[in-house]
Coordinates of C-alpha atoms and ligand atoms in Angstrom, one line a residue:
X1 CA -5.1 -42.3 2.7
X2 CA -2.9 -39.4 4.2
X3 CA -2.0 -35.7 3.5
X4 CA 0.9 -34.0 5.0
X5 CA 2.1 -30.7 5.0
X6 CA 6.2 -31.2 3.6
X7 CA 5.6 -26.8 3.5
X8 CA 4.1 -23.6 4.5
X9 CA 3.1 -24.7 8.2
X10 CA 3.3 -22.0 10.1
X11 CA 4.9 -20.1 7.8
X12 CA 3.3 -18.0 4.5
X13 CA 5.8 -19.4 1.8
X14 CA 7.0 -23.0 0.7
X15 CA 3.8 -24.5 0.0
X16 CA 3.6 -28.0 -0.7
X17 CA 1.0 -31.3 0.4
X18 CA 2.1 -34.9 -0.2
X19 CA -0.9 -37.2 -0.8
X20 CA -1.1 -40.8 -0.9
X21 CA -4.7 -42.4 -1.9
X22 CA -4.6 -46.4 -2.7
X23 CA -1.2 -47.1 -5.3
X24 CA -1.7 -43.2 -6.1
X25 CA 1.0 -40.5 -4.7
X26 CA 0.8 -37.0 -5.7
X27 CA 1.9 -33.4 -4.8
X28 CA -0.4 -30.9 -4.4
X29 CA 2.2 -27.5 -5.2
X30 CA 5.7 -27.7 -4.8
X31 CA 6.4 -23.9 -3.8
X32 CA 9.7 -22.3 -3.0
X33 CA 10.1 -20.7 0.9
X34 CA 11.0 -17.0 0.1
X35 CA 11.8 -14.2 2.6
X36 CA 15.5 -14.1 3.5
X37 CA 18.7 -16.5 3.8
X38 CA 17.2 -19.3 6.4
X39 CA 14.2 -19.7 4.2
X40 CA 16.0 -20.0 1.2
X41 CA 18.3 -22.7 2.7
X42 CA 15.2 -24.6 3.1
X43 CA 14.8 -24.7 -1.5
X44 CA 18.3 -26.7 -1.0
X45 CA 17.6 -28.7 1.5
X46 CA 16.5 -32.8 0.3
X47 CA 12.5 -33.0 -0.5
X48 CA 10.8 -35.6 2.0
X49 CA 9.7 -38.1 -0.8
X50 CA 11.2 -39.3 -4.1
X51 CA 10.2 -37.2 -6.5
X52 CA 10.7 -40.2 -9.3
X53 CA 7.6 -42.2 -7.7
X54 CA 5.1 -39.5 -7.8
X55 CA 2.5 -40.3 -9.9
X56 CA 1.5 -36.1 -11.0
X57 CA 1.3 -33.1 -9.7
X58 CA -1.6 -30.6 -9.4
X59 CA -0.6 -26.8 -8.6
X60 CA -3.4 -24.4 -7.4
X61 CA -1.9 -21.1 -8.9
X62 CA 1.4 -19.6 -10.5
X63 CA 3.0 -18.2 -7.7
X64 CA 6.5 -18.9 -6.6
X65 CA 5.8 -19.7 -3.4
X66 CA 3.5 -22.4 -4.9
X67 CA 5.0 -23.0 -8.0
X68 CA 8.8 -22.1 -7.5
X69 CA 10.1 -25.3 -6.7
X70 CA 8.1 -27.6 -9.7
X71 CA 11.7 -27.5 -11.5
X72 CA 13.6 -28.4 -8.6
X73 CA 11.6 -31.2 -8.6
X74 CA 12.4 -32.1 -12.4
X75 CA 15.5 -31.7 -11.5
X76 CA 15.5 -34.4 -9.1
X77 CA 13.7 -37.0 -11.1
X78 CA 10.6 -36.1 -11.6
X79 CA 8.7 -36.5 -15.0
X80 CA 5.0 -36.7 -14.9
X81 CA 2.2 -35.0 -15.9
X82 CA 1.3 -31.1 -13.7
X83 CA -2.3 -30.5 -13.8
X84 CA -3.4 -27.1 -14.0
X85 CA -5.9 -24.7 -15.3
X86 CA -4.9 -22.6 -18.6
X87 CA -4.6 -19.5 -17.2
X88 CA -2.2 -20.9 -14.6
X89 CA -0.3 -23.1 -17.3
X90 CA 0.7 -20.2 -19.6
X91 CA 1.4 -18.2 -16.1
X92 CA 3.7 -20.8 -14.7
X93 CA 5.8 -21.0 -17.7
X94 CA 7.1 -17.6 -17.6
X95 CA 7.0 -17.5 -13.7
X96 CA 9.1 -20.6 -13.8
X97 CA 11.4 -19.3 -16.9
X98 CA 11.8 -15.9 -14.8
X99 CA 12.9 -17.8 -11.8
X100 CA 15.5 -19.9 -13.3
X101 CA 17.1 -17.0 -14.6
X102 CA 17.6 -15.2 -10.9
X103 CA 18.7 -18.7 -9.8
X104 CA 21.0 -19.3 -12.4
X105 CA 22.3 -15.0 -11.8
X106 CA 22.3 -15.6 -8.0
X107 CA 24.4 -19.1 -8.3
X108 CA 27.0 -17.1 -10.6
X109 CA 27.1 -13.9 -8.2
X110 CA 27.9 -16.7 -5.2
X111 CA 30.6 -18.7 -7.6
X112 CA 32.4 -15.0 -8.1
X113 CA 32.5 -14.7 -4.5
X114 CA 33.0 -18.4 -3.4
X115 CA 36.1 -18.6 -6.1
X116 CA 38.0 -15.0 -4.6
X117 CA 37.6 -17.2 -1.2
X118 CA 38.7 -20.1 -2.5
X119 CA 36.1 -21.9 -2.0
X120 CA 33.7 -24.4 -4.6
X121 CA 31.2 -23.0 -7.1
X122 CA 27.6 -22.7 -5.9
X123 CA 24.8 -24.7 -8.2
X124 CA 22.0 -23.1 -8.9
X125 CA 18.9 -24.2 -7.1
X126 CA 18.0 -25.0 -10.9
X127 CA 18.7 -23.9 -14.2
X128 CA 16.6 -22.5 -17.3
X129 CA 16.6 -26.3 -18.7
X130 CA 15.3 -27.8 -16.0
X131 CA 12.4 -24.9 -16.0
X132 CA 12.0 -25.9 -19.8
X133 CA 11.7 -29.7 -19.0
X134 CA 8.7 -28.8 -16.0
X135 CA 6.6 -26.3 -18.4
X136 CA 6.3 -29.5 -21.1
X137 CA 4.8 -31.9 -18.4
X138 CA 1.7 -28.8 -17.8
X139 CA -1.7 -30.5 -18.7
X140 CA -4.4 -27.9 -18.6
X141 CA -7.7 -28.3 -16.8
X142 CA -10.8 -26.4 -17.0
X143 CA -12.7 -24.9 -14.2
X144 CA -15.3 -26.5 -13.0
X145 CA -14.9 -30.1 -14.6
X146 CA -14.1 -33.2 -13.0
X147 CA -11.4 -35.1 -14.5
X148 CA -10.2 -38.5 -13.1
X149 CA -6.3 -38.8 -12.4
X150 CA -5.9 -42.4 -11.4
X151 CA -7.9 -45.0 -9.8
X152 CA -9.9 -43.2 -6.4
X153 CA -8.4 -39.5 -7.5
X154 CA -10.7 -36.9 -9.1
X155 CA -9.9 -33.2 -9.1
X156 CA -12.7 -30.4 -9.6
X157 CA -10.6 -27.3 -10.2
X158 CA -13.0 -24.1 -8.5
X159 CA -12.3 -20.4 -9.1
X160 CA -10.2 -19.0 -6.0
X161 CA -10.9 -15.5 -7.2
X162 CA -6.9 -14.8 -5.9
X163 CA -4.9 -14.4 -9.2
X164 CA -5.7 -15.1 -13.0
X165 CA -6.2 -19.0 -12.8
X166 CA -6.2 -19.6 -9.0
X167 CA -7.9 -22.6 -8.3
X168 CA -9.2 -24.4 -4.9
X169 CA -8.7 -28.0 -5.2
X170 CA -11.5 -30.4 -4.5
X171 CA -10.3 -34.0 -4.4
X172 CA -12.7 -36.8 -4.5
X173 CA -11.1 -39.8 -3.3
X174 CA -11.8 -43.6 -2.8
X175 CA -9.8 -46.2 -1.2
X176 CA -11.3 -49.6 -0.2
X177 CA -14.9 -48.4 -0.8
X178 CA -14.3 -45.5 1.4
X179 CA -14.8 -42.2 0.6
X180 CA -13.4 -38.9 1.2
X181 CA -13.4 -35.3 0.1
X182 CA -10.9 -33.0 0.4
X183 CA -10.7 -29.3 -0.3
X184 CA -7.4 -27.3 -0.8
X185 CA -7.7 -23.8 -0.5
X186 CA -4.2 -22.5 -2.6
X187 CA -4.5 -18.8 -1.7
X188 CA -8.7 -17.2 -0.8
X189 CA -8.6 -14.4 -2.7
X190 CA -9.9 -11.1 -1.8
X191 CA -13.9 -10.7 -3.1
X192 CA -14.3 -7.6 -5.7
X193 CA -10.7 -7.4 -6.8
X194 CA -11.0 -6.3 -10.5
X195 CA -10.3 -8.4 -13.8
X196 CA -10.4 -11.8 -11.5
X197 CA -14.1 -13.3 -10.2
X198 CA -14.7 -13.9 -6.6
X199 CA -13.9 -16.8 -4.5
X200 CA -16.0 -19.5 -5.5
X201 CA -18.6 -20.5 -2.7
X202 CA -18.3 -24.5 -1.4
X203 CA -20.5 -25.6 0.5
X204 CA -19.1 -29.6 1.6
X205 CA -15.9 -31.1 2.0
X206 CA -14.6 -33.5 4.8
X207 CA -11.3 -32.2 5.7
X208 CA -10.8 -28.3 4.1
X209 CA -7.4 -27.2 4.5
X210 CA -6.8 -23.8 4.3
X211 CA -5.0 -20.9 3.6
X212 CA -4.7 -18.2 6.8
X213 CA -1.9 -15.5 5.6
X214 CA -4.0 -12.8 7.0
X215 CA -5.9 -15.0 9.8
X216 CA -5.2 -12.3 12.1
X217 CA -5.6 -9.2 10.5
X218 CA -8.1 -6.7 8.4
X219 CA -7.3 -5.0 4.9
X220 CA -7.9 -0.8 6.3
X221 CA -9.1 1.0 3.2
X222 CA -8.5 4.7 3.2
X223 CA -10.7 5.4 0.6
X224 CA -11.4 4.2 -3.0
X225 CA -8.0 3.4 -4.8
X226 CA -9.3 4.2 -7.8
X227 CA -9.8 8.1 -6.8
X228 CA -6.7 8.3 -4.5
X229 CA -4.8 7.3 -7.8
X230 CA -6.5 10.0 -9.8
X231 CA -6.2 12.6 -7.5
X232 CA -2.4 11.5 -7.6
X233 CA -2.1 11.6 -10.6
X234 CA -3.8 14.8 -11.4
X235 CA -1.4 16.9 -9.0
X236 CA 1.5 15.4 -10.7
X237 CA -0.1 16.7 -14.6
X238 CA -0.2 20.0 -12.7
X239 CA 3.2 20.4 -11.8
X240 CA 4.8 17.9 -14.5
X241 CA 6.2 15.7 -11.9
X242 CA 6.5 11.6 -12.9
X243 CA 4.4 9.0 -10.7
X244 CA 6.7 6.1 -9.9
X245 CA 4.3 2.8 -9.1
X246 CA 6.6 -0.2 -7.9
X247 CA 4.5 -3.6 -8.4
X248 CA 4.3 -6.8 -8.8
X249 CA 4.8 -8.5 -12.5
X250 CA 1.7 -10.8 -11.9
X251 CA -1.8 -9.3 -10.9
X252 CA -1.0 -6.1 -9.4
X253 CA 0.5 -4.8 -12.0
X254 CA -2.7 -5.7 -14.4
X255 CA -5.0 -4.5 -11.7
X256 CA -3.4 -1.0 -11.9
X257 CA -3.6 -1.1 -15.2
X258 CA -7.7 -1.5 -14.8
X259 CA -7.6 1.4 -12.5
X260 CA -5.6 3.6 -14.9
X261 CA -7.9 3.2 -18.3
X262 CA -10.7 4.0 -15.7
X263 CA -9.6 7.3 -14.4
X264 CA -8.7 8.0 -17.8
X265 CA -12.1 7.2 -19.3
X266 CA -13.8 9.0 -16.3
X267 CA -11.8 12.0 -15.2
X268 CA -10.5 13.4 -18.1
X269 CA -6.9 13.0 -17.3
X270 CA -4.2 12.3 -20.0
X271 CA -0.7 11.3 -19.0
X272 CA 1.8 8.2 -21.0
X273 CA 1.6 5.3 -18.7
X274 CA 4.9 3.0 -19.2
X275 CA 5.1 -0.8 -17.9
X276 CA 8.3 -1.0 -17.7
X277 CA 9.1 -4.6 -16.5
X278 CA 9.4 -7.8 -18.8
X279 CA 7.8 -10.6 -16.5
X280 CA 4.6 -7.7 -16.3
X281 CA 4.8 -7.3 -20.1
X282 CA 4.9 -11.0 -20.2
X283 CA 2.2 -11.8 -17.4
X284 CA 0.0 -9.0 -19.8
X285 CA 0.3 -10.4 -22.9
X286 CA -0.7 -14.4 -20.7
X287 CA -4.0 -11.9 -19.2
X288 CA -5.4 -11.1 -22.8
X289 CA -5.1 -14.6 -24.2
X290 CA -7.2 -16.0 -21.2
X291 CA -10.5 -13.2 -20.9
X292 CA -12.3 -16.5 -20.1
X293 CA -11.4 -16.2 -16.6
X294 CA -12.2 -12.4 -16.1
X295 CA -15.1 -11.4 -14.3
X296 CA -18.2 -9.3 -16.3
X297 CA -16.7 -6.1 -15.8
X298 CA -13.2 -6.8 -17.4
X299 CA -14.7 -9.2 -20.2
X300 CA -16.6 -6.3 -21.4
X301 CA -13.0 -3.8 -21.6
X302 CA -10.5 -6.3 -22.9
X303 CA -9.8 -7.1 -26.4
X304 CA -11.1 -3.9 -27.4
X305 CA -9.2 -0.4 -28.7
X306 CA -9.3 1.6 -25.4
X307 CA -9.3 -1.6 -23.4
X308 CA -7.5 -2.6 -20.4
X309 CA -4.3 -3.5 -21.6
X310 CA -4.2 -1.8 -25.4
X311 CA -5.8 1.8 -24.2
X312 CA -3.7 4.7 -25.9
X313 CA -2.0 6.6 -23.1
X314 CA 0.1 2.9 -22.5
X315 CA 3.4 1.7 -23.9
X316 CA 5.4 -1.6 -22.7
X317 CA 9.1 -1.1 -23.0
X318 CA 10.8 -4.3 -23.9
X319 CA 14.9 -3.4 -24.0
X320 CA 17.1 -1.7 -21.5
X321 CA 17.8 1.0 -24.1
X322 CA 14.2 2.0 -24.2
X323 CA 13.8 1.8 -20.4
X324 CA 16.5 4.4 -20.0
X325 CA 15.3 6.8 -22.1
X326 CA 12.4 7.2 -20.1
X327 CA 14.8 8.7 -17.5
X328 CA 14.3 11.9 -19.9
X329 CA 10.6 11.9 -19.6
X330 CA 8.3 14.6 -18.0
X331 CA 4.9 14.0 -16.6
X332 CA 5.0 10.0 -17.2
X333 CA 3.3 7.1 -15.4
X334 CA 6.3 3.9 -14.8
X335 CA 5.0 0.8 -13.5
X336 CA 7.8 -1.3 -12.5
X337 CA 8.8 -4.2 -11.0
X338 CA 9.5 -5.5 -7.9
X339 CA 6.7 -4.6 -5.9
X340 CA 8.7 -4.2 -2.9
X341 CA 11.7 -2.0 -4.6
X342 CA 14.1 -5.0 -3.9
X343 CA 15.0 -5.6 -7.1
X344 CA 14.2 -4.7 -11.2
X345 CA 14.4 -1.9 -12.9
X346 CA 12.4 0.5 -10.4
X347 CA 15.4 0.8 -8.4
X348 CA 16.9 2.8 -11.8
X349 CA 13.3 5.0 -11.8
X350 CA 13.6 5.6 -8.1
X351 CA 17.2 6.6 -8.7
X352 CA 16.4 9.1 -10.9
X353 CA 13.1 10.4 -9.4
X354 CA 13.4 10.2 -5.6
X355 CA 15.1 13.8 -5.1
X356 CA 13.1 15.5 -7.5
X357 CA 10.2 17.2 -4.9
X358 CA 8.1 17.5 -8.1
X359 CA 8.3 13.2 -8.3
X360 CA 5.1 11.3 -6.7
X361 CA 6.1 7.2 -5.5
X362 CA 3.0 5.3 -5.2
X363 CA 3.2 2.5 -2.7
X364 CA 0.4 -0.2 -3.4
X365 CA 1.4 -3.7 -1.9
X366 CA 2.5 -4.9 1.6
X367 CA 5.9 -3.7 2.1
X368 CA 7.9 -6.4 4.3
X369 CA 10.6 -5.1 6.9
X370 CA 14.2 -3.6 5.5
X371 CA 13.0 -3.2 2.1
X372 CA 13.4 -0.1 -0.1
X373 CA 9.7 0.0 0.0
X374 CA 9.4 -0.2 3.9
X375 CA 12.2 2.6 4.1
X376 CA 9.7 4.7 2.3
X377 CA 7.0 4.8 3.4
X378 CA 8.8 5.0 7.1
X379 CA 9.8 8.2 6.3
X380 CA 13.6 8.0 5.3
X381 CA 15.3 10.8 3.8
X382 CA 18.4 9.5 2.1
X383 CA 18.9 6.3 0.7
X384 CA 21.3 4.1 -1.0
X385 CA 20.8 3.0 -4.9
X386 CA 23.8 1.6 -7.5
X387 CA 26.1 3.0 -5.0
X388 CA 25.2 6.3 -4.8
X389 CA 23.3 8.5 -1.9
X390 CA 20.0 9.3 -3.2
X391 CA 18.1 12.6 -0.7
X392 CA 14.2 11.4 -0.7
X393 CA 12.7 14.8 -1.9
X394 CA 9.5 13.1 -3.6
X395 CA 5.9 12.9 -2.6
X396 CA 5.8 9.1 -0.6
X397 CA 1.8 7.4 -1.1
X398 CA 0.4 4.1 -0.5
X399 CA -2.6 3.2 -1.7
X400 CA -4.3 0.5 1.0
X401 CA -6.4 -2.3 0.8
X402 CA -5.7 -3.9 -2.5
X403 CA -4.7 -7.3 -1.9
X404 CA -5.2 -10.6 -3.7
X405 CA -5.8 -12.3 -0.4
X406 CA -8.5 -12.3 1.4
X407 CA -8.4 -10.8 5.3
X408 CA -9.4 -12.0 8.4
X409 CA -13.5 -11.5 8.1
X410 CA -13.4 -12.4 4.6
X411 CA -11.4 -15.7 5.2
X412 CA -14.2 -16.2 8.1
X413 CA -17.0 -15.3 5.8
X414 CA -15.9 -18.1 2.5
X415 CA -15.5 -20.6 5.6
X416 CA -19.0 -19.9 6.9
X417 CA -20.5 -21.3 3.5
X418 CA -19.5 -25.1 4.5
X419 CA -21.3 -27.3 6.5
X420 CA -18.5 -28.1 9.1
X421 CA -15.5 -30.1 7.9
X422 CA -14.8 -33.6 9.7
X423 CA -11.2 -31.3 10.2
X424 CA -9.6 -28.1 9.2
X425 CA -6.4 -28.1 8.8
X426 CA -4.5 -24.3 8.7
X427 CA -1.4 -23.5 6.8
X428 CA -0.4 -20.9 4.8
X429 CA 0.2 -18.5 8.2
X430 CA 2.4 -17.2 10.1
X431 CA 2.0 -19.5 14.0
X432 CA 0.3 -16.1 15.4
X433 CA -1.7 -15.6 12.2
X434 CA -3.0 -19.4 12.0
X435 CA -3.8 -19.9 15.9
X436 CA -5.9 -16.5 15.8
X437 CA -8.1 -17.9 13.0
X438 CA -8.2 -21.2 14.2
X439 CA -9.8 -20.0 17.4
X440 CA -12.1 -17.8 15.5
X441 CA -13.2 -21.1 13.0
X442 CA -13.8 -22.9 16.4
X443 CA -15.5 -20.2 18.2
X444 CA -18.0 -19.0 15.6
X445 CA -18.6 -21.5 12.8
X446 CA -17.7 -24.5 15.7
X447 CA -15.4 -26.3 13.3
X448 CA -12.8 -28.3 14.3
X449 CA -9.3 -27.2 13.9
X450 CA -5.4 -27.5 13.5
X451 CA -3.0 -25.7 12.8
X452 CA -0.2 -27.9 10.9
X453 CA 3.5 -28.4 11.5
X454 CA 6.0 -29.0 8.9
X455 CA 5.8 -32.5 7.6
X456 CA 2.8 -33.4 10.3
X457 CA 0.7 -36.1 8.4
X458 CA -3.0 -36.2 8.5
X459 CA -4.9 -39.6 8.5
X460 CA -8.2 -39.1 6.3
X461 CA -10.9 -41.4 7.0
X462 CA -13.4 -42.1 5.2
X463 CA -17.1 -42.4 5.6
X464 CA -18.7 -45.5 3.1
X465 CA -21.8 -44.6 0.9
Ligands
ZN501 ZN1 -0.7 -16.7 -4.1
ZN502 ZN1 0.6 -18.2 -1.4

């Protein structure tokens, strides 16, 4: 019996665990590395295992770098069932759809460019086909109920409390009369998020391996989202201004939603609030067919007139002709993707509201270096969009603290709940990131730790009962 790592060791993106338990072999995610043009050479690069002999696949939650690669992988042979819960089923199919359409637009873009230099066309990483092919092979499984996969392989699926559907993975296994549990984290998610439930509690598993993206830092909160929002918001009513919220399609997006219909409800503010992205009109629409996986406080508002996602102040725009004419809008609310102004069709909002002083950008998710986003919030005061100089006149915010991943006490505090693992194994981190928590799992809880390398195999021995 063995696990190792094939991705995301010492590294956040490109997760991915090879398992082999008895005749059984299995992946455990098949994500794609994301972040710039040496992790992206890594989604080309040969996987370390056929995928024609894996046996199935389980996948924690729908986000690329978990999920991204799954038709890469039917692309290369692969043809068995994915095991997944619902939530995370319907999710992966338009995640998956979405990303075969940039691959397919970035593999043209290259071809253009290759041709004028004489040079091959580029393939794409994969196409929409081979996305079509992977969403057929999705078998859904329910929280919470163990379901056998072949002979010494059981999966438990657990809330992760991280995005609609995230899962941690607990693996019974057998092999020879020898027993072993093992327990994937996917992504911890961040307790008291809205719409999603918290982190389930575990208390046993032999070998835990686990996630540690923010092993070395703390979510700072300036103050309640929720009223620095409304207190946004109501300055821009007052002087007719448009708030501009960049975000991400899945989670974030929904979660500002939540936030919205609740400063609506409570501070007697009125504006139009437009989502303005298809993937978050999409991701939505996946949200209110699965309120079995909201917590108590969103069951109660969805599904209902004035609930979360149907209140009356919101419109989702669905063609490029209707996103433009919010460009002659006063006083409006845009949501829009991507959540680090990279990419989508905030870069067209941004455009057209950045050098109006009137204009309020909200900035709620971690920005990474050289992005749009980043340049913002650092203060620039011209930037470049479709071309064209652009003077930053508007009112820059960010909202803090809302993340869908636990920090570094709260990772500390779901890991204190086990009795301690035979090993823990970290990935899912940046080096500096992982080696900080692992010193802080050895020091306080006195578990014993590792932090992985790429493609480092892990030996899991059993105990007999
Ligand atoms: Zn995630
Ligand atoms: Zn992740």
């Amino acid at each position: 019996m063995f696990v190792q790592v094939t991705g995301a060791a010492r590294e956040v993106t490109g997760s991915c665990y090879l398992v082999e338990v008895g005749a059984a072999r299995f992946l455990v995610d098949c994500g794609m590395h994301q972040g710039g043009d040496r992790e992206e050479a890594l989604n080309f690069a040969p996987f370390p295992f056929d995928p024609a002999e894996l046996d199935f696949m389980l996948l924690t939650h729908a986000h690329i770098d978990h999920s991204g690669m799954i038709p890469r992988l039917v692309k290369k042979g692969f043809e068995r069932p994915i095991y997944a819960t619902p939530p995370t089923s319907d999710l992966a199919e338009i995640m998956l759809l979405d990303s075969a359409y940039i691959q397919e637009n970035e593999a043209e873009w290259r071809t253009r460019k290759a041709r004028r230099a004489g040079r091959r066309e580029v393939e794409p990483l994969y196409t929409e086909d081979d996305a079509r092919r992977a969403i057929r092979l999705f078998r859904p499984v329910d929280y919470g109920a163990p379901k056998e996969l072949a002979p010494g392989v059981t999966v438990v699926f657990h809330d992760a409390g991280h995005i609609l559907g995230s899962a941690f993975l607990e693996l019974r296994l057998e092999e020879r009369g020898e027993k072993v549990k093992v327990l994937f984290s996917g992504d911890v998610g961040q307790p008291d998020q809205p719409i999603v439930r918290d982190p389930e509690i575990i208390e046993q598993t032999d070998y835990l391996i686990m996630e540690s993206t923010y092993g070395d830092r703390l979510h700072v909160r300036d103050g309640e989202p929720v009223d620095e929002l409304a207190a946004i918001l109501a300055e821009a009513k007052r002087t007719g201004g448009n708030v501009i919220i960049p975000a991400f399609a899945l989670g974030r997006t929904q979660e500002l939603l939540y936030f919205l219909r609740e400063i609506f409800d409570k501070h007697q503010l009125d504006m139009p609030v437009y989502v303005d992205s298809p993937l978050a009109s999409r991701a939505t629409e996946v949200f209110r067919r699965h309120r079995e996986a909201f917590d108590d406080g969103a069951w109660k508002l969805v599904g209902e007139p004035g609930g979360i996602f149907d209140f009356p102040q919101l419109h989702y725009t669905a063609s490029a002709d209707e996103s433009r004419a919010l460009n002659e809008k006063k006083g409006i609310v845009i949501i829009s993707a991507s959540g680090m102004a990279e990419a989508g069709r905030v870069r067209h909002h941004l455009k057209h509201n950045l050098w109006r002083p009137e204009a309020h950008i909200v900035i709620v998710g971690f920005q990474a270096r050289h992005t749009l986003g980043r340049r913002l919030l650092d203060g620039d005061k011209q930037v470049r969009l479709f071309g064209e100089e652009i003077a930053v006149k508007a009112q820059i915010h960010e909202i803090t603290g809302l993340s869908a991943h636990a920090d570094q006490e709260q990772l500390l505090a779901w890991a204190s709940h086990f009795k301690p693992p035979r090993l823990t194994i970290l990935t899912h981190g940046e080096t500096v990131a992982a080696m900080t928590l692992e010193r802080l799992l050895e020091d306080r809880l006195h578990f014993a730790v590792v932090v992985a390398e790429r493609n480092e195999i892990f030996e899991l021995e059993g105990g007999a009962e």
